[in-house]
CSV table of C-alpha atoms in Angstrom, one decimal:
chain,number,residue,atom,x,y,z
A,2,MET,CA,152.5,182.6,-202.7
A,3,ALA,CA,153.2,179.6,-200.3
A,4,ASN,CA,156.9,178.3,-199.8
A,5,PHE,CA,155.1,174.9,-200.0
A,6,LYS,CA,157.6,172.8,-201.7
A,7,GLU,CA,155.4,170.7,-204.9
A,8,GLY,CA,154.4,166.9,-203.4
A,9,PHE,CA,154.4,168.2,-199.8
A,10,LEU,CA,152.1,165.8,-197.7
A,11,TRP,CA,148.9,167.4,-196.7
A,12,GLY,CA,146.8,164.8,-194.2
A,13,GLY,CA,145.2,163.6,-191.6
A,14,ALA,CA,146.0,162.1,-188.5
A,15,ILE,CA,144.1,159.0,-186.2
A,16,ALA,CA,145.0,156.1,-183.7
A,17,ALA,CA,144.0,152.8,-183.5
A,18,ASN,CA,142.4,153.0,-180.3
A,19,GLN,CA,140.7,156.5,-180.5
A,20,CYS,CA,138.8,155.1,-183.8
A,21,GLU,CA,139.1,151.9,-185.2
A,22,GLY,CA,136.2,149.5,-182.5
A,23,GLY,CA,135.6,146.1,-183.4
A,24,TYR,CA,137.5,145.8,-180.1
A,25,LYS,CA,137.1,141.8,-179.8
A,26,GLU,CA,136.5,141.3,-184.0
A,27,GLY,CA,138.7,139.7,-186.2
A,28,GLY,CA,140.7,137.8,-184.3
A,29,LYS,CA,142.0,141.1,-182.1
A,30,GLY,CA,143.4,140.3,-178.5
A,31,LEU,CA,143.1,143.9,-175.7
A,32,SER,CA,145.0,146.2,-175.3
A,33,VAL,CA,145.9,148.1,-172.8
A,34,SER,CA,143.5,151.1,-174.6
A,35,ASP,CA,141.2,148.5,-174.3
A,36,MET,CA,141.1,148.3,-170.3
A,37,VAL,CA,139.9,151.9,-169.6
A,38,LYS,CA,136.5,153.6,-168.7
A,39,GLY,CA,135.6,156.5,-169.7
A,40,GLY,CA,135.9,159.8,-168.4
A,41,THR,CA,135.2,163.6,-168.5
A,42,HIS,CA,136.4,166.6,-168.5
A,43,SER,CA,136.3,167.4,-165.3
A,44,GLU,CA,136.7,163.2,-164.0
A,45,PRO,CA,140.3,161.3,-164.8
A,46,ARG,CA,140.4,157.9,-167.1
A,47,ILE,CA,139.8,155.1,-164.9
A,48,PHE,CA,142.3,152.0,-165.6
A,49,THR,CA,140.0,148.4,-164.5
A,50,PRO,CA,142.3,145.3,-164.5
A,51,THR,CA,139.1,143.1,-165.9
A,52,ILE,CA,136.7,144.6,-168.0
A,53,ASP,CA,133.1,145.3,-166.2
A,54,GLU,CA,130.3,144.8,-169.3
A,55,ALA,CA,128.4,147.1,-166.8
A,56,GLN,CA,130.6,149.8,-168.3
A,57,TYR,CA,131.1,152.5,-170.5
A,58,TYR,CA,134.8,152.0,-172.6
A,59,PRO,CA,135.1,154.2,-175.5
A,60,SER,CA,137.7,152.2,-177.4
A,61,HIS,CA,135.1,149.4,-177.4
A,62,GLU,CA,133.1,150.5,-180.6
A,63,ALA,CA,135.1,154.4,-180.6
A,64,VAL,CA,133.9,156.0,-184.1
A,65,ASP,CA,133.9,152.0,-185.4
A,66,PHE,CA,136.7,153.1,-188.5
A,67,TYR,CA,136.7,149.1,-188.6
A,68,HIS,CA,134.1,148.6,-190.4
A,69,ARG,CA,133.3,152.1,-192.0
A,70,PHE,CA,136.9,152.8,-193.4
A,71,LYS,CA,135.7,152.5,-197.5
A,72,GLU,CA,133.8,155.5,-196.2
A,73,ASP,CA,135.8,157.3,-194.4
A,74,ILE,CA,138.9,157.4,-196.6
A,75,ALA,CA,136.4,158.3,-200.1
A,76,LEU,CA,135.7,161.3,-197.6
A,77,PHE,CA,139.4,161.5,-197.3
A,78,GLY,CA,139.7,161.0,-201.0
A,79,GLU,CA,137.5,164.3,-201.4
A,80,MET,CA,139.3,166.5,-199.5
A,81,GLY,CA,142.1,165.3,-201.5
A,82,PHE,CA,145.0,164.4,-198.5
A,83,LYS,CA,148.0,162.9,-199.9
A,84,VAL,CA,148.3,161.2,-196.7
A,85,PHE,CA,146.6,159.8,-193.9
A,86,ARG,CA,148.4,159.1,-191.0
A,87,MET,CA,147.1,156.0,-188.6
A,88,SER,CA,148.3,152.9,-186.3
A,89,ILE,CA,148.2,149.5,-186.6
A,90,ALA,CA,146.9,148.1,-183.5
A,91,TRP,CA,149.2,145.4,-182.4
A,92,SER,CA,147.0,143.1,-180.6
A,93,ARG,CA,144.9,142.6,-184.2
A,94,ILE,CA,148.2,141.7,-185.2
A,95,PHE,CA,149.4,140.1,-182.3
A,96,PRO,CA,146.6,139.4,-179.5
A,97,ASN,CA,148.8,138.6,-177.1
A,98,GLY,CA,151.6,139.6,-177.7
A,99,ASP,CA,154.3,137.1,-177.2
A,100,ASP,CA,152.5,134.4,-180.0
A,101,GLU,CA,154.6,132.7,-182.5
A,102,GLN,CA,152.0,133.4,-185.0
A,103,PRO,CA,150.7,136.9,-186.4
A,104,ASN,CA,147.1,136.7,-186.8
A,105,GLU,CA,146.0,136.4,-190.3
A,106,GLU,CA,142.8,137.6,-190.5
A,107,GLY,CA,144.5,140.8,-188.7
A,108,LEU,CA,147.1,141.2,-191.5
A,109,GLN,CA,144.3,140.9,-193.9
A,110,TYR,CA,142.1,143.8,-192.6
A,111,TYR,CA,145.2,146.5,-192.7
A,112,ASP,CA,145.7,145.1,-196.7
A,113,GLN,CA,142.3,145.8,-197.0
A,114,VAL,CA,143.0,149.6,-195.5
A,115,PHE,CA,146.1,150.1,-197.6
A,116,ASP,CA,144.6,149.0,-200.7
A,117,GLU,CA,141.5,151.3,-200.1
A,118,LEU,CA,144.3,154.5,-199.6
A,119,ARG,CA,145.8,153.7,-202.8
A,120,LYS,CA,142.7,153.9,-205.0
A,121,TYR,CA,142.9,157.8,-204.0
A,122,GLY,CA,146.1,158.3,-203.7
A,123,ILE,CA,146.8,158.3,-200.6
A,124,GLU,CA,150.0,157.9,-198.9
A,125,PRO,CA,149.6,155.6,-195.8
A,126,LEU,CA,152.1,156.5,-192.5
A,127,VAL,CA,152.3,154.1,-190.3
A,128,THR,CA,152.9,154.3,-186.1
A,129,LEU,CA,153.7,150.7,-185.2
A,130,SER,CA,152.4,151.5,-181.5
A,131,HIS,CA,150.2,154.3,-180.6
A,132,TYR,CA,149.2,153.1,-177.0
A,133,GLU,CA,147.9,150.0,-177.7
A,134,ILE,CA,150.5,147.5,-176.4
A,135,PRO,CA,148.9,144.4,-176.2
A,136,TYR,CA,147.3,143.7,-172.7
A,137,ASN,CA,148.8,140.4,-171.7
A,138,LEU,CA,152.3,141.8,-172.3
A,139,VAL,CA,151.0,143.8,-169.0
A,140,THR,CA,149.8,141.4,-167.2
A,141,LYS,CA,153.1,139.2,-167.9
A,142,TYR,CA,155.5,141.0,-168.6
A,143,ASN,CA,155.0,144.3,-166.9
A,144,GLY,CA,155.0,145.8,-170.6
A,145,PHE,CA,158.7,147.5,-171.5
A,146,ALA,CA,159.8,147.2,-168.2
A,147,SER,CA,160.8,143.3,-169.2
A,148,ARG,CA,164.2,143.5,-172.2
A,149,LYS,CA,162.0,140.4,-173.7
A,150,THR,CA,159.0,142.6,-175.0
A,151,ILE,CA,161.9,144.7,-176.8
A,152,ASP,CA,161.9,140.9,-179.2
A,153,PHE,CA,158.3,140.8,-179.5
A,154,PHE,CA,158.1,144.7,-180.9
A,155,VAL,CA,161.1,143.7,-183.3
A,156,ARG,CA,159.0,140.7,-184.2
A,157,TYR,CA,155.3,142.4,-184.5
A,158,ALA,CA,157.5,145.5,-186.3
A,159,GLU,CA,158.8,142.9,-188.9
A,160,THR,CA,155.8,141.1,-189.6
A,161,VAL,CA,153.8,144.3,-190.6
A,162,MET,CA,157.3,145.7,-193.1
A,163,THR,CA,157.8,142.7,-194.6
A,164,ARG,CA,153.6,142.2,-195.1
A,165,TYR,CA,153.2,145.6,-196.1
A,166,GLN,CA,156.2,146.6,-198.1
A,167,ASN,CA,155.1,147.6,-200.9
A,168,LYS,CA,152.3,149.3,-199.6
A,169,VAL,CA,153.2,151.4,-196.9
A,170,LYS,CA,156.6,153.8,-197.4
A,171,TYR,CA,156.6,155.5,-194.4
A,172,TRP,CA,156.6,154.4,-190.8
A,173,LEU,CA,156.7,155.9,-187.4
A,174,THR,CA,158.3,153.4,-184.2
A,175,PHE,CA,156.1,154.4,-181.6
A,176,ASN,CA,153.6,157.8,-180.5
A,177,GLU,CA,154.8,160.1,-178.1
A,178,ILE,CA,157.9,158.3,-176.7
A,179,ASN,CA,158.8,161.0,-174.7
A,180,ILE,CA,155.7,160.8,-172.3
A,181,GLY,CA,158.2,157.7,-170.8
A,182,VAL,CA,159.9,160.7,-169.0
A,183,LEU,CA,156.4,161.7,-167.5
A,184,ASN,CA,155.1,159.2,-164.8
A,185,ALA,CA,151.6,159.2,-167.4
A,186,GLY,CA,153.5,157.7,-170.4
A,187,GLY,CA,154.6,154.5,-167.5
A,188,LEU,CA,151.5,153.0,-168.2
A,189,LEU,CA,150.1,154.2,-171.4
A,190,SER,CA,152.8,153.3,-173.6
A,191,MET,CA,155.4,151.6,-172.0
A,192,GLY,CA,152.5,149.0,-170.3
A,193,ILE,CA,154.2,149.3,-166.7
A,194,LEU,CA,151.5,148.4,-164.3
A,195,HIS,CA,151.8,148.8,-160.5
A,196,GLU,CA,149.5,147.7,-158.2
A,197,GLY,CA,146.8,150.8,-157.3
A,198,THR,CA,146.9,152.3,-159.9
A,199,ARG,CA,143.8,153.7,-161.1
A,200,GLU,CA,144.2,156.0,-162.8
A,201,MET,CA,145.3,156.0,-166.2
A,202,PHE,CA,147.4,159.2,-166.7
A,203,ASN,CA,148.4,159.5,-163.3
A,204,PRO,CA,149.3,155.5,-162.4
A,205,ILE,CA,151.6,154.7,-159.6
A,206,ASP,CA,155.1,155.2,-160.5
A,207,ASP,CA,159.1,153.9,-159.8
A,208,PRO,CA,161.1,156.6,-162.3
A,209,GLN,CA,163.5,153.5,-161.8
A,210,ILE,CA,161.2,151.5,-163.7
A,211,ARG,CA,160.0,153.8,-166.0
A,212,PHE,CA,163.2,155.1,-167.6
A,213,GLN,CA,165.0,151.3,-168.4
A,214,GLY,CA,161.1,150.3,-170.4
A,215,LEU,CA,161.8,153.7,-172.0
A,216,HIS,CA,165.5,152.6,-172.6
A,217,ASN,CA,164.1,149.7,-173.9
A,218,GLN,CA,161.4,151.2,-175.6
A,219,PHE,CA,164.3,153.2,-177.5
A,220,VAL,CA,166.1,149.7,-178.3
A,221,ALA,CA,163.0,148.2,-180.1
A,222,SER,CA,162.3,151.2,-181.8
A,223,ALA,CA,166.5,151.3,-182.8
A,224,LYS,CA,166.0,147.7,-183.7
A,225,ALA,CA,162.7,148.1,-186.5
A,226,VAL,CA,164.5,151.0,-187.8
A,227,ILE,CA,167.2,148.5,-188.5
A,228,ALA,CA,164.8,145.9,-189.5
A,229,GLY,CA,162.6,148.1,-191.4
A,230,HIS,CA,165.8,149.1,-193.7
A,231,LYS,CA,166.8,145.7,-194.4
A,232,ILE,CA,163.5,144.7,-195.8
A,233,ASN,CA,162.8,147.9,-198.1
A,234,PRO,CA,165.6,150.1,-198.5
A,235,GLU,CA,163.4,152.7,-199.7
A,236,PHE,CA,161.0,152.8,-196.1
A,237,LYS,CA,161.3,156.3,-194.7
A,238,ILE,CA,161.3,155.5,-190.2
A,239,GLY,CA,160.8,158.0,-188.4
A,240,CYS,CA,160.0,158.6,-184.2
A,241,MET,CA,156.8,160.9,-182.8
A,242,ILE,CA,157.8,163.2,-180.1
A,243,ALA,CA,155.0,164.9,-178.3
A,244,HIS,CA,156.6,168.9,-178.2
A,245,MET,CA,156.0,170.5,-175.1
A,246,THR,CA,157.0,173.8,-176.3
A,247,MET,CA,157.6,176.1,-173.1
A,248,TYR,CA,159.0,179.7,-172.6
A,249,PRO,CA,160.4,181.3,-169.6
A,250,HIS,CA,157.5,183.2,-167.7
A,251,THR,CA,160.2,185.7,-167.1
A,252,CYS,CA,163.9,187.0,-167.9
A,253,ASN,CA,164.6,186.0,-164.7
A,254,PRO,CA,167.8,183.7,-164.8
A,255,SER,CA,166.2,181.1,-162.9
A,256,ASP,CA,163.4,181.1,-165.4
A,257,VAL,CA,165.6,181.1,-168.1
A,258,LEU,CA,167.6,178.3,-166.8
A,259,LEU,CA,164.9,176.0,-165.3
A,260,CYS,CA,162.5,176.3,-168.6
A,261,GLN,CA,165.9,175.0,-170.8
A,262,HIS,CA,166.2,172.1,-168.2
A,263,ARG,CA,163.1,171.4,-168.8
A,264,ASP,CA,163.1,171.6,-172.2
A,265,GLN,CA,166.1,168.8,-172.4
A,266,ILE,CA,164.2,166.8,-170.5
A,267,MET,CA,160.9,166.4,-172.1
A,268,ASN,CA,161.6,167.4,-175.8
A,269,SER,CA,165.3,167.2,-176.6
A,270,PHE,CA,166.2,163.8,-174.6
A,271,CYS,CA,163.9,161.0,-176.9
A,272,GLY,CA,164.8,163.0,-179.9
A,273,ASP,CA,168.7,162.8,-179.2
A,274,VAL,CA,168.8,159.5,-178.6
A,275,GLN,CA,166.7,158.1,-181.6
A,276,VAL,CA,168.0,160.8,-184.3
A,277,ARG,CA,171.8,161.2,-183.1
A,278,GLY,CA,171.7,157.7,-181.4
A,279,THR,CA,173.1,158.8,-178.6
A,280,TYR,CA,172.7,160.0,-174.5
A,281,PRO,CA,173.1,163.5,-174.0
A,282,GLY,CA,174.8,164.2,-171.3
A,283,PHE,CA,172.2,166.6,-169.6
A,284,ILE,CA,170.3,163.3,-169.0
A,285,GLN,CA,173.4,161.8,-167.3
A,286,ARG,CA,173.3,163.9,-164.9
A,287,HIS,CA,169.9,164.2,-164.2
A,288,PHE,CA,170.1,159.9,-163.8
A,289,ARG,CA,172.5,160.9,-161.0
A,290,GLU,CA,170.6,163.8,-159.6
A,291,ASN,CA,168.0,161.2,-159.3
A,292,GLY,CA,169.2,158.1,-158.3
A,293,ILE,CA,168.1,156.6,-161.8
A,294,SER,CA,170.5,153.6,-163.5
A,295,ILE,CA,170.1,152.6,-167.2
A,296,ALA,CA,170.9,148.8,-167.6
A,297,PHE,CA,172.2,149.0,-171.5
A,298,GLY,CA,173.0,145.3,-173.2
A,299,ASP,CA,175.7,144.4,-174.5
A,300,ASP,CA,175.1,145.9,-177.8
A,301,ASP,CA,172.6,148.3,-176.9
A,302,GLU,CA,174.7,151.5,-177.8
A,303,ALA,CA,176.3,150.4,-181.6
A,304,ILE,CA,171.8,149.6,-181.8
A,305,LEU,CA,170.7,153.0,-180.7
A,306,LYS,CA,173.6,154.3,-183.4
A,307,ALA,CA,172.9,152.1,-186.0
A,308,GLY,CA,169.0,152.6,-185.7
A,309,VAL,CA,168.9,156.1,-186.1
A,310,VAL,CA,165.4,157.2,-187.4
A,311,ASP,CA,165.6,158.9,-191.2
A,312,TYR,CA,163.2,161.9,-190.2
A,313,TYR,CA,161.5,163.6,-187.1
A,314,THR,CA,157.8,164.3,-186.3
A,315,PHE,CA,156.3,165.2,-183.5
A,316,SER,CA,152.7,166.7,-182.0
A,317,TYR,CA,152.0,170.7,-181.4
A,318,TYR,CA,148.6,171.8,-179.7
A,319,MET,CA,149.8,174.9,-177.3
A,320,THR,CA,152.3,175.9,-175.3
A,321,SER,CA,153.5,176.9,-171.5
A,322,CYS,CA,155.4,178.7,-169.5
A,323,VAL,CA,157.4,177.9,-167.4
A,324,SER,CA,158.3,179.4,-163.7
A,325,HIS,CA,161.5,179.0,-160.9
A,326,GLU,CA,158.7,180.9,-158.3
A,327,SER,CA,155.2,178.8,-156.6
A,328,GLY,CA,151.5,180.2,-156.9
A,329,LYS,CA,151.3,181.3,-160.8
A,330,GLU,CA,148.2,179.9,-162.3
A,331,PHE,CA,148.5,176.8,-164.4
A,332,THR,CA,146.8,175.9,-168.0
A,333,ALA,CA,145.7,172.8,-169.3
A,334,GLY,CA,147.2,170.9,-172.1
A,335,ASN,CA,148.4,167.8,-174.0
A,336,LEU,CA,149.6,164.9,-171.1
A,337,MET,CA,151.5,167.9,-169.7
A,338,ASN,CA,150.3,171.4,-167.8
A,339,GLY,CA,152.0,174.6,-167.5
A,340,ILE,CA,152.2,178.1,-166.1
A,341,LYS,CA,149.7,180.3,-168.2
A,342,ASN,CA,150.9,182.8,-170.5
A,343,PRO,CA,149.0,186.4,-170.1
A,344,TYR,CA,150.0,186.9,-174.4
A,345,LEU,CA,147.8,183.6,-175.0
A,346,GLN,CA,144.2,183.0,-175.2
A,347,ALA,CA,142.9,179.3,-174.7
A,348,SER,CA,140.3,176.6,-176.7
A,349,ASP,CA,137.3,175.5,-174.4
A,350,TRP,CA,139.2,172.7,-172.8
A,351,GLY,CA,141.9,174.8,-171.4
A,352,TRP,CA,144.9,174.0,-174.1
A,353,GLN,CA,146.9,177.9,-175.1
A,354,ILE,CA,146.9,178.8,-178.7
A,355,ASP,CA,150.2,179.7,-179.7
A,356,PRO,CA,150.2,179.1,-183.5
A,357,VAL,CA,153.3,181.5,-183.6
A,358,GLY,CA,154.9,178.8,-180.7
A,359,LEU,CA,155.1,176.2,-184.0
A,360,ARG,CA,157.1,178.2,-186.0
A,361,TYR,CA,159.5,179.1,-183.2
A,362,THR,CA,159.4,174.9,-182.9
A,363,LEU,CA,160.0,173.8,-186.5
A,364,ASN,CA,163.4,176.6,-186.7
A,365,GLN,CA,164.7,175.0,-183.3
A,366,LEU,CA,164.3,171.3,-184.7
A,367,HIS,CA,165.5,172.0,-187.9
A,368,ASP,CA,169.2,173.8,-186.0
A,369,ARG,CA,169.4,170.8,-183.1
A,370,TYR,CA,168.9,168.0,-186.1
A,371,GLY,CA,168.9,169.1,-189.8
A,372,ILE,CA,166.8,166.1,-191.1
A,373,PRO,CA,163.0,166.5,-192.6
A,374,LEU,CA,160.3,167.3,-190.2
A,375,MET,CA,156.8,166.5,-190.6
A,376,VAL,CA,153.9,167.7,-187.9
A,377,VAL,CA,151.7,164.8,-187.9
A,378,GLU,CA,149.2,166.2,-184.8
A,379,ASN,CA,148.1,169.5,-184.5
A,380,GLY,CA,144.3,170.8,-184.1
A,381,LEU,CA,141.6,172.5,-181.9
A,382,GLY,CA,139.3,170.2,-179.9
A,383,ALA,CA,135.7,171.7,-179.6
A,384,ASP,CA,132.4,171.3,-178.9
A,385,ASP,CA,130.6,171.5,-182.2
A,386,THR,CA,127.0,172.0,-183.1
A,387,ILE,CA,124.9,171.3,-185.6
A,388,ASP,CA,122.5,174.2,-186.8
A,389,GLN,CA,118.8,173.7,-187.5
A,390,SER,CA,119.8,173.2,-191.8
A,391,GLY,CA,122.3,170.5,-190.5
A,392,ASN,CA,125.4,172.3,-191.0
A,393,ILE,CA,128.1,172.4,-189.1
A,394,HIS,CA,130.4,176.0,-188.9
A,395,ASP,CA,133.5,175.5,-186.9
A,396,ASP,CA,135.1,179.2,-188.6
A,397,TYR,CA,136.7,178.7,-184.7
A,398,ARG,CA,139.0,175.4,-185.8
A,399,ILE,CA,139.4,177.1,-189.7
A,400,ASP,CA,141.2,180.2,-188.1
A,401,TYR,CA,143.3,178.0,-186.3
A,402,LEU,CA,144.8,175.4,-189.2
A,403,ARG,CA,145.0,178.3,-191.1
A,404,ARG,CA,147.2,180.9,-188.8
A,405,HIS,CA,149.4,177.3,-187.7
A,406,VAL,CA,149.6,176.6,-191.9
A,407,GLN,CA,150.3,180.0,-192.1
A,408,GLU,CA,153.2,180.0,-189.1
A,409,MET,CA,154.8,176.4,-190.8
A,410,ASP,CA,155.1,179.0,-193.9
A,411,GLU,CA,156.9,181.4,-192.9
A,412,ALA,CA,159.0,178.1,-191.2
A,413,ILE,CA,159.4,176.8,-194.5
A,414,ALA,CA,160.6,180.1,-196.2
A,415,ASP,CA,163.0,180.7,-192.9
A,416,GLY,CA,165.1,177.0,-194.2
A,417,VAL,CA,163.3,174.8,-192.0
A,418,ASN,CA,162.7,171.3,-194.2
A,419,LEU,CA,159.2,170.4,-193.4
A,420,ILE,CA,157.4,167.5,-195.4
A,421,GLY,CA,154.2,167.1,-193.9
A,422,TYR,CA,151.3,168.4,-192.3
A,423,THR,CA,148.5,165.5,-190.5
A,424,MET,CA,146.0,167.4,-188.6
A,425,TRP,CA,145.2,165.3,-185.5
A,426,GLY,CA,141.4,164.0,-185.7
A,427,CYS,CA,140.9,164.5,-188.9
A,428,ILE,CA,137.2,162.6,-188.8
A,429,ASP,CA,135.9,163.0,-185.0
A,430,LEU,CA,137.2,160.4,-182.9
A,431,VAL,CA,137.2,159.4,-178.8
A,432,SER,CA,139.6,161.8,-176.6
A,433,ALA,CA,142.5,159.6,-175.2
A,434,GLN,CA,143.1,162.1,-171.9
A,435,THR,CA,139.2,162.5,-171.1
A,436,GLY,CA,137.9,159.6,-173.2
A,437,GLU,CA,135.2,162.3,-174.6
A,438,MET,CA,133.5,162.4,-178.1
A,439,LYS,CA,132.7,165.9,-177.0
A,440,LYS,CA,135.7,167.4,-177.3
A,441,ARG,CA,135.9,167.2,-181.2
A,442,TYR,CA,138.8,167.5,-184.0
A,443,GLY,CA,137.7,166.9,-187.1
A,444,PHE,CA,136.6,168.4,-190.4
A,445,ILE,CA,134.4,165.0,-190.1
A,446,TYR,CA,131.6,165.5,-187.5
A,447,VAL,CA,130.0,161.5,-186.4
A,448,ASP,CA,126.9,161.6,-184.6
A,449,LYS,CA,128.5,160.0,-181.0
A,450,ASP,CA,128.1,161.4,-177.5
A,451,ASN,CA,129.7,160.7,-174.2
A,452,ALA,CA,127.9,157.8,-173.6
A,453,GLY,CA,128.2,156.0,-176.3
A,454,GLU,CA,124.9,156.9,-178.4
A,455,GLY,CA,124.5,158.0,-181.6
A,456,THR,CA,123.9,156.6,-185.0
A,457,LEU,CA,127.6,157.0,-185.8
A,458,GLU,CA,126.3,159.2,-189.4
A,459,ARG,CA,129.1,160.9,-191.1
A,460,LYS,CA,128.6,165.2,-191.7
A,461,ARG,CA,131.2,167.6,-194.0
A,462,LYS,CA,132.2,170.4,-191.8
A,463,ASP,CA,132.5,173.7,-193.3
A,464,SER,CA,136.3,172.7,-192.4
A,465,PHE,CA,136.4,169.7,-194.4
A,466,TYR,CA,135.8,172.1,-197.4
A,467,TRP,CA,138.4,174.5,-196.5
A,468,TYR,CA,140.8,171.9,-196.1
A,469,LYS,CA,140.0,170.9,-199.0
A,470,LYS,CA,140.5,174.2,-201.3
A,471,LEU,CA,143.7,174.3,-199.2
A,472,ILE,CA,145.6,171.4,-200.2
A,473,ALA,CA,144.1,172.1,-203.6
A,474,SER,CA,145.8,175.2,-203.7
A,475,ASN,CA,148.9,173.8,-201.7
A,476,GLY,CA,148.6,176.3,-199.1
A,477,ASP,CA,147.6,179.4,-200.9
A,478,GLU,CA,144.2,179.5,-200.6
A,479,LEU,CA,144.3,180.2,-196.9
């Protein structure tokens, strides 16, 4: 008998910039993701200051959820989803980001999406900003490097929270906000653009400006939490962290201490600010030693304290190791790489598979924060193929998911307050890091290739039927 409580939120997750498409339809403005050309497993994604119509930009059509949401939601309903994590495209509501009035056509679009979800009894879990800051805020204000962007975000948050106050209960402010501690987060998450930037995930960087931008995001998030609770006290508003679980490579105390430090900076810093409402001591030392000084507004400390989140969500795909010695073999990962763990296998894209690490992570987070937890991204990117009978046999994905669900079950038995699980890329989508379609996550196959060619036809994979049984049994039937 599984330990998942009645009402556990089983579902799937997508993001507008990787699924929606319709990048110029319905009054939508350009987002930073619309300015990124497709890459490959070995070639980086290239940011372009203007759109080159001769080039392929994966987000422009993506998998066309914009036009096909009824078909896709019907498939989610067939699987029995209890919850569906999605993002609202900020530039679909405020095309320029600093507009005085919202775009009514964009608001109506999401009304339709939420109404369709309700038809199937699916609870929306809405991320307000998932790597899709309006491009005008990048060029005009340098994104969250400016405190003015705080006000633009809060206006946007208040607009959609007011509009959908009776349709959406669960909200997240910023996707993987802790990417802001890495140089990759400057442009992708915060819209901070330095001259000469070419690679989306390796932009020209200034840590002082980036950490100030991250502070401004913290304030924007806290203000949105405060505003949301006033709009509807029943709202549950959470944070979202890209959890980079790490182990010391050896029991050498130098490895252990370095691993602890990196875990603090990468994972705990942002979680502490958003759950506890204060900057932890270890980040103060990090700032001192790296010449970083954060400018606080007069009320920022009080705002951060008042705007703490109701629950903590995170992405978990893999783990890596940390060593104080150089010359170790590295492995790929979500947003950052690490030292290879000899005890683990890896996916086709080099991400190490570590289900036990999810239990370890859940226990760590429960002990640190003591608030409800939700795994909102977890999945296996693989090159799925269709056989001669038109079937997609993805036993490797089922095995990956089964083992992670088993470890979630163990974590609940450990006493962890886990309330939900939304598998990442429940329908095939554009990879954020590589721009590929070949790197597939979904229970649902979408006929489209890395060059953007295909019919966009949807097909159920074997994992579709497996997940349907899992949900129906509330985790019992693995």
